[in-house]
CSV table of C-alpha atoms in Angstrom, one decimal:
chain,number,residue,atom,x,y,z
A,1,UNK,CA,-56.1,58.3,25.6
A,2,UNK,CA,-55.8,56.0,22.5
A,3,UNK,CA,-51.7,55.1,21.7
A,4,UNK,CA,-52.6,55.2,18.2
A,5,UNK,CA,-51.8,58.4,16.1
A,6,UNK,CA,-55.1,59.2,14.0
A,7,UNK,CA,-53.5,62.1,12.4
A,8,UNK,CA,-50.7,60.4,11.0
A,9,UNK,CA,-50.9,60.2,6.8
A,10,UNK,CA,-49.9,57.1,4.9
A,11,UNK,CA,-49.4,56.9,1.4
A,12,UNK,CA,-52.1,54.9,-0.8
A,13,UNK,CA,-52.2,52.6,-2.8
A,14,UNK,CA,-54.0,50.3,-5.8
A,15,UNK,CA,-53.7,46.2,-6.1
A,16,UNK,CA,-50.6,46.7,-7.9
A,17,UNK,CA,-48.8,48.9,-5.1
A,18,UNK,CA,-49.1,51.6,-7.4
A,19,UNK,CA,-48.9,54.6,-5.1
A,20,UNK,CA,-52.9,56.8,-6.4
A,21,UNK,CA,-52.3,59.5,-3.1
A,22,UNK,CA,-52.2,59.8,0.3
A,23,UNK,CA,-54.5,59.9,3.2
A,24,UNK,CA,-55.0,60.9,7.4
A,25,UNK,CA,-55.1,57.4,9.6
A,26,UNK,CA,-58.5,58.5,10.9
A,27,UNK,CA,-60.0,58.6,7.7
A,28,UNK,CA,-61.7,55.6,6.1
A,29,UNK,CA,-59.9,53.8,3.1
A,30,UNK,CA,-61.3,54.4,-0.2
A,31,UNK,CA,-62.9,51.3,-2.3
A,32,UNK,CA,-60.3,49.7,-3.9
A,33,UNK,CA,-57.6,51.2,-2.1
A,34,UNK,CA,-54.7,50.3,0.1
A,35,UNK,CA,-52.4,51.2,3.2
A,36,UNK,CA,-49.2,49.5,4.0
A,37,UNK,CA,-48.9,47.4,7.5
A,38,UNK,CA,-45.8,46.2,8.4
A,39,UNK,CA,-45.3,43.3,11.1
A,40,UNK,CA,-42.5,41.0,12.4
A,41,UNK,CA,-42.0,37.8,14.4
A,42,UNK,CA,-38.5,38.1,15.4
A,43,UNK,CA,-36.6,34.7,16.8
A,44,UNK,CA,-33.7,33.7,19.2
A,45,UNK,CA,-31.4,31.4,18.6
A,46,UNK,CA,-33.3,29.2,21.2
A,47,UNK,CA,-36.0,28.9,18.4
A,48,UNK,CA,-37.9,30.4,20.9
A,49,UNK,CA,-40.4,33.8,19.2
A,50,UNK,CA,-40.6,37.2,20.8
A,51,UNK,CA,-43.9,38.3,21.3
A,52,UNK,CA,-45.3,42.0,22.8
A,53,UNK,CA,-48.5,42.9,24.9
A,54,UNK,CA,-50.5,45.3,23.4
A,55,UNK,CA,-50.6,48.6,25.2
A,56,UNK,CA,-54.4,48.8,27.3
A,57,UNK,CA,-54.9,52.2,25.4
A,58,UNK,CA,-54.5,50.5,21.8
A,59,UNK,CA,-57.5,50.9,19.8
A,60,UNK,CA,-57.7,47.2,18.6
A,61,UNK,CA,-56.7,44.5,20.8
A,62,UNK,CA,-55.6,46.0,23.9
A,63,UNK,CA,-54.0,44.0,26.4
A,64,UNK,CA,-53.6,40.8,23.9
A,65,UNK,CA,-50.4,39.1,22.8
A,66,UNK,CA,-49.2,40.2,19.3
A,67,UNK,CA,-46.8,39.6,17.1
A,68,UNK,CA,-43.0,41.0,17.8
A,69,UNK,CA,-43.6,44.6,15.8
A,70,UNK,CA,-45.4,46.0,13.9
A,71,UNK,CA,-47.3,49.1,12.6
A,72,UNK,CA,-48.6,51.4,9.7
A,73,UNK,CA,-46.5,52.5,6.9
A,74,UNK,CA,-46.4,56.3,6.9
A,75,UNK,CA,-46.2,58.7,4.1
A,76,UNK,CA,-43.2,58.6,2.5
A,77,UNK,CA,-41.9,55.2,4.0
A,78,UNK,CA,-40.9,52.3,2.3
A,79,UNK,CA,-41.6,48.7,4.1
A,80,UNK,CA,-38.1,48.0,5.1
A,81,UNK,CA,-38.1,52.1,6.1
A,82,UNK,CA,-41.1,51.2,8.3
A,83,UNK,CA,-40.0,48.0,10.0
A,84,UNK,CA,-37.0,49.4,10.7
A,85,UNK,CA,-38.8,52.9,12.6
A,86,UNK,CA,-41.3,50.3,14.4
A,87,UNK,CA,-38.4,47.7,15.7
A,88,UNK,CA,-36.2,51.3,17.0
A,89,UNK,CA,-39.3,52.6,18.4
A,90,UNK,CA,-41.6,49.6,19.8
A,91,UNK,CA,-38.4,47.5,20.7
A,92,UNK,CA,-35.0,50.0,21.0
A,93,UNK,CA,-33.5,47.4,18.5
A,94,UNK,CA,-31.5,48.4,15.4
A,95,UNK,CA,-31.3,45.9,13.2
A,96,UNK,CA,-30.4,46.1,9.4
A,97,UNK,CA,-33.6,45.7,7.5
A,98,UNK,CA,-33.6,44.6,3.6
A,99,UNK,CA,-36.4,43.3,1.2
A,100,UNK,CA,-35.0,39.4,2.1
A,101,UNK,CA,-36.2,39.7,5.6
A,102,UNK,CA,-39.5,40.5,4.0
A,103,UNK,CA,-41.3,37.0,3.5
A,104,UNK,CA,-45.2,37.4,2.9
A,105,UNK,CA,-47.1,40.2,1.2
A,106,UNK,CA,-50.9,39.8,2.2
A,107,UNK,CA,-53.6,41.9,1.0
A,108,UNK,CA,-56.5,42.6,3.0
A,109,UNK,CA,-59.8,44.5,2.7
A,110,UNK,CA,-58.2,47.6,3.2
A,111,UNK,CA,-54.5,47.5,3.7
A,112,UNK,CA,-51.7,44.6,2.8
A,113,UNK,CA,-49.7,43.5,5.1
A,114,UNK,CA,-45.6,43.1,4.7
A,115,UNK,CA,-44.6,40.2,7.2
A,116,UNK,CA,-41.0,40.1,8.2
A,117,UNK,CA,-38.7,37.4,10.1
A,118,UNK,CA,-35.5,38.0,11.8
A,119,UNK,CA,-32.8,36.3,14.4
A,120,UNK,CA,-31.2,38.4,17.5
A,121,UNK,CA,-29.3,37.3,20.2
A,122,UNK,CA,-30.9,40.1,22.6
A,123,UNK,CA,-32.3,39.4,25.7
A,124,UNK,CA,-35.5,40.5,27.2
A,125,UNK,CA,-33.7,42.6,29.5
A,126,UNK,CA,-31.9,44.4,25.8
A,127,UNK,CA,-34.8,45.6,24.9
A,128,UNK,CA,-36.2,49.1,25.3
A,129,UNK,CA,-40.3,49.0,25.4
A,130,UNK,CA,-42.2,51.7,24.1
A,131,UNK,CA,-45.1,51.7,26.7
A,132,UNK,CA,-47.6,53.5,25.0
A,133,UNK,CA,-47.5,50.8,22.7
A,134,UNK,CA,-47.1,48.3,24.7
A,135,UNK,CA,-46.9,46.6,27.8
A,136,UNK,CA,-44.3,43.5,27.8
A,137,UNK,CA,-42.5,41.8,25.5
A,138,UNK,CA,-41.6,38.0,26.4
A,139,UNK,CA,-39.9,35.1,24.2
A,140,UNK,CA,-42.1,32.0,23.7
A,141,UNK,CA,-42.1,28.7,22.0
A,142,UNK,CA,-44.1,27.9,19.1
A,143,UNK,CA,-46.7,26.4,20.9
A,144,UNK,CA,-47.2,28.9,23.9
A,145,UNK,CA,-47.1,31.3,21.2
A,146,UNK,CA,-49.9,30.0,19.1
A,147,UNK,CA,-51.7,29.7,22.2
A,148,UNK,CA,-51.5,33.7,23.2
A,149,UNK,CA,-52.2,35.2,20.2
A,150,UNK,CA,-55.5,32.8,19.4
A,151,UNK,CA,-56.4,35.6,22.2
A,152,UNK,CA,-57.1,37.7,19.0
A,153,UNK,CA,-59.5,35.3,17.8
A,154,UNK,CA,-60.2,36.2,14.0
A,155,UNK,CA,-56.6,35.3,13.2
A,156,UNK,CA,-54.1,34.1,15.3
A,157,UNK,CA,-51.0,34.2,12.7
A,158,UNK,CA,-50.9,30.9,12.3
A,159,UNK,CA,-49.8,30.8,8.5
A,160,UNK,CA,-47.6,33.7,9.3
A,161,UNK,CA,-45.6,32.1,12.2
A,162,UNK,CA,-45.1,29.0,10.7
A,163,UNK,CA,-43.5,31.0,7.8
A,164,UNK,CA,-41.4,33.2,9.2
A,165,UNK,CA,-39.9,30.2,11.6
A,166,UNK,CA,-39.0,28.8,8.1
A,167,UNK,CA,-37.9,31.8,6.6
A,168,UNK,CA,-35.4,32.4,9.7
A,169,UNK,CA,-34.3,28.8,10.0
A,170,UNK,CA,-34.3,27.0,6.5
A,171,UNK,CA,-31.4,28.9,5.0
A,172,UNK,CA,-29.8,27.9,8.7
A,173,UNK,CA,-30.0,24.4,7.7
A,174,UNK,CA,-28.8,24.7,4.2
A,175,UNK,CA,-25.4,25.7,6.2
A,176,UNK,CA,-25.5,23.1,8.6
């Protein structure tokens, strides 16, 4: 059985994030329309990125590296709602969520996607995986990461890695 949840409804909504309706996960996107995705690479102070093992029953990509969290918008939801639902349920970790943390808004065919970057001190053992989601969750360095999610192929969140790294650790600097 598939860990997605096809009869889940997500708000829709126009290039200008104009919410025009809502609509069931299994059914196709209308022309012109959008659903909201939310993702995360989250960091330790080690500099070092968490990254999760898609569950083997996920629709797309199973078994492949990912980013830390991530996951549709439902109905209702704002992004920094979302992130915060995905990080309690994929990871067991509550962390404060604002629109700060949120660093890239990328449109797609279908859907845009809200990337988010944060710092945690939590250990692998801290975390609480949702295994229907996925499998593992392991901290990597920049490179290793790069290297397991070219594993997706079409994009291997190259821009989006590089960006949150900076988003997490630039204001860092500016204190140092």
């Amino acid at each position: 059985m598939a860990a997605d949840r096809l009869s889940e409804y997500w708000d829709v909504y126009d290039r200008r994030l104009q919410r025009v309706g809502q609509q069931q996960r299994q059914d196709p996107v209308r022309p012109g329309c959008f659903h909201l995705v939310v993702d995360a690479f989250i960091f330790n102070p080690a500099g070092e990125v968490l990254l999760q093992q898609r569950s083997a029953n996920k629709l797309n990509f199973p078994s492949c590296w990912d980013c830390s969290v991530g996951g549709s918008v439902v109905a209702g939801e704002t992004i920094t709602d979302a992130m915060h639902r995905e990080m309690t349920e994929e990871l067991g970790l509550d962390l404060p969520v604002s629109p700060a943390d949120n660093y890239l808004l990328q449109p797609h065919s279908h859907w845009i996607e809200a990337w988010f970057a944060f710092q945690t001190d939590r250990q692998l053992a801290d975390f609480t995986i949702q295994h229907e989601e996925l499998q593992r969750v392991a901290y990597f360095d920049l490179a290793t990461a790069h290297d397991h999610l070219n594993q997706i192929g079409f994009n291997a969140y190259t821009v989006e890695l590089q960006r949150a790294w900076e988003h997490v650790h630039e204001p860092l600097k500016k204190r140092a």
